Coordinates of C-alpha atoms in Angstrom, one line a residue:
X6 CA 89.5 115.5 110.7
X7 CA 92.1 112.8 111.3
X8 CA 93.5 111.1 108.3
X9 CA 96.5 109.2 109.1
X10 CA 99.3 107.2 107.0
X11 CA 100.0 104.3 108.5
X12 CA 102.3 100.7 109.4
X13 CA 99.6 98.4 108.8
X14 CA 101.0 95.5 110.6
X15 CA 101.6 97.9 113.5
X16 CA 98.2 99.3 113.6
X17 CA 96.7 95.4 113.3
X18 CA 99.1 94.0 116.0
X19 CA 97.9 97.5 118.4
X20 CA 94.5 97.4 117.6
X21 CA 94.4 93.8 118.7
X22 CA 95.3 94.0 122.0
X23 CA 92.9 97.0 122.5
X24 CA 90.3 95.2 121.6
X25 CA 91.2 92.1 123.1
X26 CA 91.2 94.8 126.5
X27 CA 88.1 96.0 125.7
X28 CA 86.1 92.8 125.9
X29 CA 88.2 90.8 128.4
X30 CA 88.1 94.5 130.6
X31 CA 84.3 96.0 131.3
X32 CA 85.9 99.0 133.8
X33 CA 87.9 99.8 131.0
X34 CA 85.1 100.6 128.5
X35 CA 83.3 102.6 130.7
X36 CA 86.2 104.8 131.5
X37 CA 87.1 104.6 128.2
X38 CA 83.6 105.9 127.0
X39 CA 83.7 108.8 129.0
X40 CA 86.7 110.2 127.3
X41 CA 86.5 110.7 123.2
X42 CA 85.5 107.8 121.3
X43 CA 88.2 107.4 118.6
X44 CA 87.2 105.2 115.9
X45 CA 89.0 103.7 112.7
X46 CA 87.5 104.0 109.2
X47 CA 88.9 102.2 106.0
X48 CA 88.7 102.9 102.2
X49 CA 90.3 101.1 99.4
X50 CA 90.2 104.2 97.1
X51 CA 92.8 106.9 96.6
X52 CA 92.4 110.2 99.3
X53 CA 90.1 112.3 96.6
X54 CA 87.5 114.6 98.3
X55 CA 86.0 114.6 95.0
X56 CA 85.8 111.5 93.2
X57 CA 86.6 108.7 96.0
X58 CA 82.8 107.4 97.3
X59 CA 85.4 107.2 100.8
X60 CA 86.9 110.2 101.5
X61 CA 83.3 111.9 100.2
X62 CA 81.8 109.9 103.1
X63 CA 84.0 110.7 105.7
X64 CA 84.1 114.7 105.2
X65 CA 80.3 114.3 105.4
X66 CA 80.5 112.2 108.2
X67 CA 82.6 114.4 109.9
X68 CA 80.6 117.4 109.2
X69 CA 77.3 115.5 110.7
X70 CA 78.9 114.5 114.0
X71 CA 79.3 118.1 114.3
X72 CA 76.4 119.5 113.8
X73 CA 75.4 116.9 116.3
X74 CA 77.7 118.3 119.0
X75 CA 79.6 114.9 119.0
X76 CA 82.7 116.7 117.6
X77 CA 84.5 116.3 120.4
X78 CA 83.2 113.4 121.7
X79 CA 83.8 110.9 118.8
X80 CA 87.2 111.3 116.5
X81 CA 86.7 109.0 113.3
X82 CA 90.3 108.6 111.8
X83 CA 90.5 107.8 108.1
X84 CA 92.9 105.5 106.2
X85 CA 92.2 105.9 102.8
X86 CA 94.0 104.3 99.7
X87 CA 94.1 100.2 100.9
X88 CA 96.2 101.5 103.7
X89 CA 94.7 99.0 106.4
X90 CA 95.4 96.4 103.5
X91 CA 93.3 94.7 101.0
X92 CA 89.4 94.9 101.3
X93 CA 89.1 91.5 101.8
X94 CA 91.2 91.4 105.0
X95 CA 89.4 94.4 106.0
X96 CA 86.0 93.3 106.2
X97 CA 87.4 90.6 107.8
X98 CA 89.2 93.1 110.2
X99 CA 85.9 94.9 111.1
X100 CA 84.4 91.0 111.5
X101 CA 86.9 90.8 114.6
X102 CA 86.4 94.9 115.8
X103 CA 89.6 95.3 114.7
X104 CA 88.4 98.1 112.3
X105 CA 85.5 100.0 113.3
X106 CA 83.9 101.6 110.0
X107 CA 85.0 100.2 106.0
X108 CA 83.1 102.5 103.3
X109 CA 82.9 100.2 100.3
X110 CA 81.0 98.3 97.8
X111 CA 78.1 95.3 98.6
X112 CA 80.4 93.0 96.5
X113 CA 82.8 92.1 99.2
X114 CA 80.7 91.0 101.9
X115 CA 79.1 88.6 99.6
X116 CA 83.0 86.8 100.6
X117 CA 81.1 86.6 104.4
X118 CA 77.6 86.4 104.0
X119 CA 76.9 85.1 100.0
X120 CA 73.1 86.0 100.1
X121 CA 74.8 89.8 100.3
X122 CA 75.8 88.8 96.0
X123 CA 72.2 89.3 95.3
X124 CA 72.6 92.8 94.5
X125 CA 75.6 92.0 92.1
X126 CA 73.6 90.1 89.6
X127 CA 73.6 91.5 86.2
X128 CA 71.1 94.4 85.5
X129 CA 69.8 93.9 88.8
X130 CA 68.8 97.8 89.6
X131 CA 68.1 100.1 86.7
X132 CA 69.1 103.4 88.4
X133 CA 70.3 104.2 92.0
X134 CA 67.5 106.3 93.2
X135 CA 65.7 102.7 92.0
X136 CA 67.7 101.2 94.2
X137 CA 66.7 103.8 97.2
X138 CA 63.4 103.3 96.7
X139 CA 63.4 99.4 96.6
X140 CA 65.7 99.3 99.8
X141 CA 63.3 102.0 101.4
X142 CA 60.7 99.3 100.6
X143 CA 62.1 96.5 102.6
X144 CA 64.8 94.8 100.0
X145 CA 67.7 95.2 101.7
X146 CA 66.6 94.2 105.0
X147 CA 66.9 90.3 104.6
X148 CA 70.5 91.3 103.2
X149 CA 71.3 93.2 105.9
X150 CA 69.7 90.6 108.6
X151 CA 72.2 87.8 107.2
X152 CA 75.5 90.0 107.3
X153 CA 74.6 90.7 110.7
X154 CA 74.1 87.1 111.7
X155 CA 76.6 85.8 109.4
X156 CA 79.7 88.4 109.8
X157 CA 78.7 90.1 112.7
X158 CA 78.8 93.7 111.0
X159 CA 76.3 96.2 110.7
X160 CA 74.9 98.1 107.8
X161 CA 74.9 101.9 109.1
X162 CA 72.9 103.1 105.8
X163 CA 73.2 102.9 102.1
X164 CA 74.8 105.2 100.0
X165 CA 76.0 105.2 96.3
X166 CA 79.0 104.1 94.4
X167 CA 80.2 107.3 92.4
X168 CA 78.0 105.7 89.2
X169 CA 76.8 102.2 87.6
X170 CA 80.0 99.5 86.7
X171 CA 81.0 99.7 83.4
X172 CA 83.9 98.2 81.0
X173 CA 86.9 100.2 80.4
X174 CA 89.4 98.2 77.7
X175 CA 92.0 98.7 75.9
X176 CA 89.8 98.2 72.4
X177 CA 86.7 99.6 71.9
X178 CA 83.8 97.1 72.8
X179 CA 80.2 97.5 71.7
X180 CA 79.2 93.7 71.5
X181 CA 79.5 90.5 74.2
X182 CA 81.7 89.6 70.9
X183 CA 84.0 92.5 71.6
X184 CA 84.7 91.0 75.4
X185 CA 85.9 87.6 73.8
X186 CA 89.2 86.9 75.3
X187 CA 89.7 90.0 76.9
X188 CA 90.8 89.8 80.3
X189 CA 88.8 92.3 82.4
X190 CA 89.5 93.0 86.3
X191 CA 86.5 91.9 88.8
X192 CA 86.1 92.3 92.1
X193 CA 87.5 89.1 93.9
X194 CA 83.4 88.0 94.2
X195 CA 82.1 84.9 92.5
X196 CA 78.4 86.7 91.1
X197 CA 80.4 89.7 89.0
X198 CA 83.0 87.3 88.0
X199 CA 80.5 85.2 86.7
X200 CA 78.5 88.5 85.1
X201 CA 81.3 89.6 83.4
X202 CA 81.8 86.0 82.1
X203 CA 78.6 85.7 80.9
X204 CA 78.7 89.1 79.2
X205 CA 81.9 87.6 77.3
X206 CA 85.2 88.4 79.2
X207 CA 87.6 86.5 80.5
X208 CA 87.0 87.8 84.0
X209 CA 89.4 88.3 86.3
X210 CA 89.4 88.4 90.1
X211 CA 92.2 90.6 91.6
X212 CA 92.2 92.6 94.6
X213 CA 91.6 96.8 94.1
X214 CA 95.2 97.6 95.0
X215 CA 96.6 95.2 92.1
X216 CA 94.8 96.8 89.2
X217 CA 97.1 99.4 88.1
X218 CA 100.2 97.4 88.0
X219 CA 98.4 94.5 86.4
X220 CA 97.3 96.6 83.4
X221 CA 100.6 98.1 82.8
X222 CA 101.8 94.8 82.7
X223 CA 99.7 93.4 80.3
X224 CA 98.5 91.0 82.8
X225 CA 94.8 93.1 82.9
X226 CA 93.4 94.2 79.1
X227 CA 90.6 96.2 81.1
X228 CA 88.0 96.2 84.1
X229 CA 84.8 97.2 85.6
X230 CA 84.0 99.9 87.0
X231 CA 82.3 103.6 87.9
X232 CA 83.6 107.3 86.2
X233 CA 85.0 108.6 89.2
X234 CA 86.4 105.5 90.9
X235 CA 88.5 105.2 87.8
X236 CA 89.2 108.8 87.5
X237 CA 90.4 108.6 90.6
X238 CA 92.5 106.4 90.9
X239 CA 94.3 106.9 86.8
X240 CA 93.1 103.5 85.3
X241 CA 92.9 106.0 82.4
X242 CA 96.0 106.0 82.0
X243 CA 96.6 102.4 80.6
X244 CA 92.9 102.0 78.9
X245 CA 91.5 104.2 77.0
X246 CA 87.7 102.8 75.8
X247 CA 85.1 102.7 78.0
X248 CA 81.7 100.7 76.9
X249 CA 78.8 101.9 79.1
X250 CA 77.1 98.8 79.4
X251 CA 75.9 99.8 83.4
X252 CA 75.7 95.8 84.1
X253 CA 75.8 97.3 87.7
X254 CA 74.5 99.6 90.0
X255 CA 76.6 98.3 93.1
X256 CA 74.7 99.7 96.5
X257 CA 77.7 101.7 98.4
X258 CA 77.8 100.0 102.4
X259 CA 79.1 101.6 105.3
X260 CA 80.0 98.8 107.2
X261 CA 80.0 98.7 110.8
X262 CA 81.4 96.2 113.6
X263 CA 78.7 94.7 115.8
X264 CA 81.2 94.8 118.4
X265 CA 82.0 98.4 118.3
X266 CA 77.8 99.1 118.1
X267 CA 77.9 97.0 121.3
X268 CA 80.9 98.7 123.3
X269 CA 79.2 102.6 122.6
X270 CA 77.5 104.2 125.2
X271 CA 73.7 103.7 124.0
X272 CA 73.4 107.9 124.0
X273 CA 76.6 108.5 121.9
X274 CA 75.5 105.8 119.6
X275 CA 72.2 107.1 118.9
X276 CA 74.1 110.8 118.1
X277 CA 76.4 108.9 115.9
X278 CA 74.7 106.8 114.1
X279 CA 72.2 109.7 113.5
X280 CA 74.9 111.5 111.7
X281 CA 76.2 108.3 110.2
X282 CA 73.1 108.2 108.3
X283 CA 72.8 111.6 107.5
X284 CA 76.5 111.5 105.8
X285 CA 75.2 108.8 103.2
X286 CA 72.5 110.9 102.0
X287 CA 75.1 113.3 101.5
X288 CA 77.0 111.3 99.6
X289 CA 74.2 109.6 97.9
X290 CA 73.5 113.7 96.1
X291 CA 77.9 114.2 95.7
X292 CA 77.8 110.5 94.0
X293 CA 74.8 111.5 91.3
X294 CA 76.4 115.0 90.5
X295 CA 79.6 113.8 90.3
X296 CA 79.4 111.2 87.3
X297 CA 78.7 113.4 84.7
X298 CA 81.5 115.4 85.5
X299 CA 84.0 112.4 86.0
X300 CA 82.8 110.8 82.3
X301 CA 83.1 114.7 80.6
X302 CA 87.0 114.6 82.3
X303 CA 87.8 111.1 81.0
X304 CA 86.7 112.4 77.7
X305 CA 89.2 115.2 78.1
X306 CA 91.9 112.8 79.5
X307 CA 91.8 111.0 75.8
X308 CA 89.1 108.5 76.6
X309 CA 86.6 107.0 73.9
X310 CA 83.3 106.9 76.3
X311 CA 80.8 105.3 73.9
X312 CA 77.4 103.6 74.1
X313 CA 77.2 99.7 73.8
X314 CA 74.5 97.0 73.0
X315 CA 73.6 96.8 76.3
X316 CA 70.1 94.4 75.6
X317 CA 72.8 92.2 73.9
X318 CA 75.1 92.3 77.3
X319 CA 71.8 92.0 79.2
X320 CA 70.5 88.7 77.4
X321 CA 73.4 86.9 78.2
X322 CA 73.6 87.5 81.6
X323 CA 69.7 86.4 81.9
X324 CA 70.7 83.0 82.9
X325 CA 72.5 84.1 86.0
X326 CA 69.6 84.7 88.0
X327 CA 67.5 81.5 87.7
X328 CA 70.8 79.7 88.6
X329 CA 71.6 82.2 91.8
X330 CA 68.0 81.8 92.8
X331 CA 68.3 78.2 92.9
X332 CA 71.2 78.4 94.5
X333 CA 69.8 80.6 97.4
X334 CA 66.5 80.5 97.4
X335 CA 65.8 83.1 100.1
X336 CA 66.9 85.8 97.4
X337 CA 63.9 85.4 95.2
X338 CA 61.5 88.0 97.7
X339 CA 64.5 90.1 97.5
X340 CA 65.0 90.2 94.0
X341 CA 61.3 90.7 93.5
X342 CA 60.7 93.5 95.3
X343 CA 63.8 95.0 92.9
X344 CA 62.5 94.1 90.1
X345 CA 59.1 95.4 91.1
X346 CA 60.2 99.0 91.9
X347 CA 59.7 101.6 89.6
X348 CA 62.2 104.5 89.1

């Protein structure tokens, strides 16, 4: 297990000329191949082997590789807590190679590949394990075909956020009238902005890493988001009401660069991404355990969890789909097959 603090404009400017090596130098990769295969893996959320969807993933993916006997063969290093720098950059970084693995939400993709914000819409999924059965069915291929094409990153598997997104505030909120004029934190993606708009916020696109400061400063009255991610990372500490209005069930991705899939040895890839599927099913059990727990400790910590008028939330977010369809068409077949899956 290798988890590593780092520079990040040292580790950017270093990885850049490796991997500038590595394609412009074919002898090198096979040498290199032959030795241990050290890849780079990125999280936004805070080093918790608990309640961070990230570091879950990575023990379990660590665990896997062994009891594939690729323990010595591949090193995964992890850089939890934005280290590598915003997500934004970083899905960009795995775009380029740069990064090898990024464990994190559909959401910021859909800044790459937009057809990827179909699983954002409002009250899209109804449960996870909904979810696994309606990307089991085919759904999520057409999603995944685009990033691919589009951003040049692979999906390894899907696993699960740590629970479905819902409104912590600083005031209680139980109606889309509660949400008036509140500003509320979305991820830096235009389908939740527009969701939580819709719903009745002000929404708010800032980047994961700017949250904490923003609502100490008044500049954030709330934001979205699962138990444990919040938990996690102490949003408790500066809003105490959270509405379960579970607008959204956001798939977990483990991202992967095309060009790393490309530079492994086809038998050490195979191994790998073996265990790299294994260590989101993992994490898919860890994720479904652990938000019960992670709501019972916010109740502890001093937060009101309470219930909400979620067909109210619901109705006004109806609109968003007929006007995302039209935008993108080739979603429809995807969002179909969703909606027709049964829990």
């Amino acid at each position: 297990m290798t988890i590593v603090p780092v520079n990040r404009r040292a580790f950017i400017k270093s990885s850049a000329a490796v991997t500038a090596g590595l394609v412009l130098s074919p002898g090198i990769i096979g040498r290199a191949e032959a030795a241990t295969l050290k890849l780079k893996c990125s999280s936004s959320l805070p080093n918790d082997p608990k309640f961070a969807n990230g570091r879950v993933y990575y023990d379990n993916l660590v665990k896997n590789l062994k009891g594939n006997g690729l323990g010595e063969q591949v090193e995964v290093a992890f850089f939890p807590d934005n280290q590598l720098g915003q997500e934004i950059d970083v899905i960009n970084s795995v775009k380029l190679g740069v990064i090898d693995l990024m464990v994190s939400g559909s959401s910021i993709s859909a800044n790459l590949v937009p057809l990827v914000g179909t699983f954002d819409l409002g009250f899209l999924f109804s449960s996870f394990p909904q979810q696994t059965k309606a990307f089991d069915s085919g759904a999520a291929k057409p999603i995944e075909d685009a990033l691919l094409k589009g951003g040049n990153i692979r999906i390894i598997a899907w696993a699960y956020n740590f629970g479905s997104r819902s409104v912590l505030a600083k005031k209680p909120v139980k109606t889309p009238e509660d949400l008036a004029g509140l500003k509320i934190r979305t991820l830096p993606n235009p389908v939740i902005t527009e969701c939580l708009r819709l719903m009745g916020a002000a929404a708010t696109p800032l980047a994961f890493g700017e949250i904490y400061t923003a609502l100490q400063a008044g500049v954030l009255d709330g934001l979205e988001h699962d138990p444990p991610t919040i938990l996690a990372s102490k949003f408790f500490e500066t809003a105490k009401f959270y509405a379960l209005t579970q607008h959204n069930f956001s798939p977990l991705a483990i991202y992967f660069s095309d060009m790393t899939y490309n530079r492994m040895d086809p038998k050490l890839r195979e191994g790998f991404l073996d265990a790299a599927k294994k260590a989101a099913v993992d994490t898919r059990a860890h994720g479904l355990a652990v938000e019960k727990e992670a709501l019972a400790t916010l109740g502890e910590k001093g937060v009101t969890v309470a219930e909400c008028d979620r067909e109210a939330f619901k109705k006004r977010v109806a609109p968003q789909y007929e006007n995302f369809i039209k935008a993108r068409p080739e979603s429809k077949p995807v969002i179909d097959m969703i909606r027709a899956t049964q829990a």
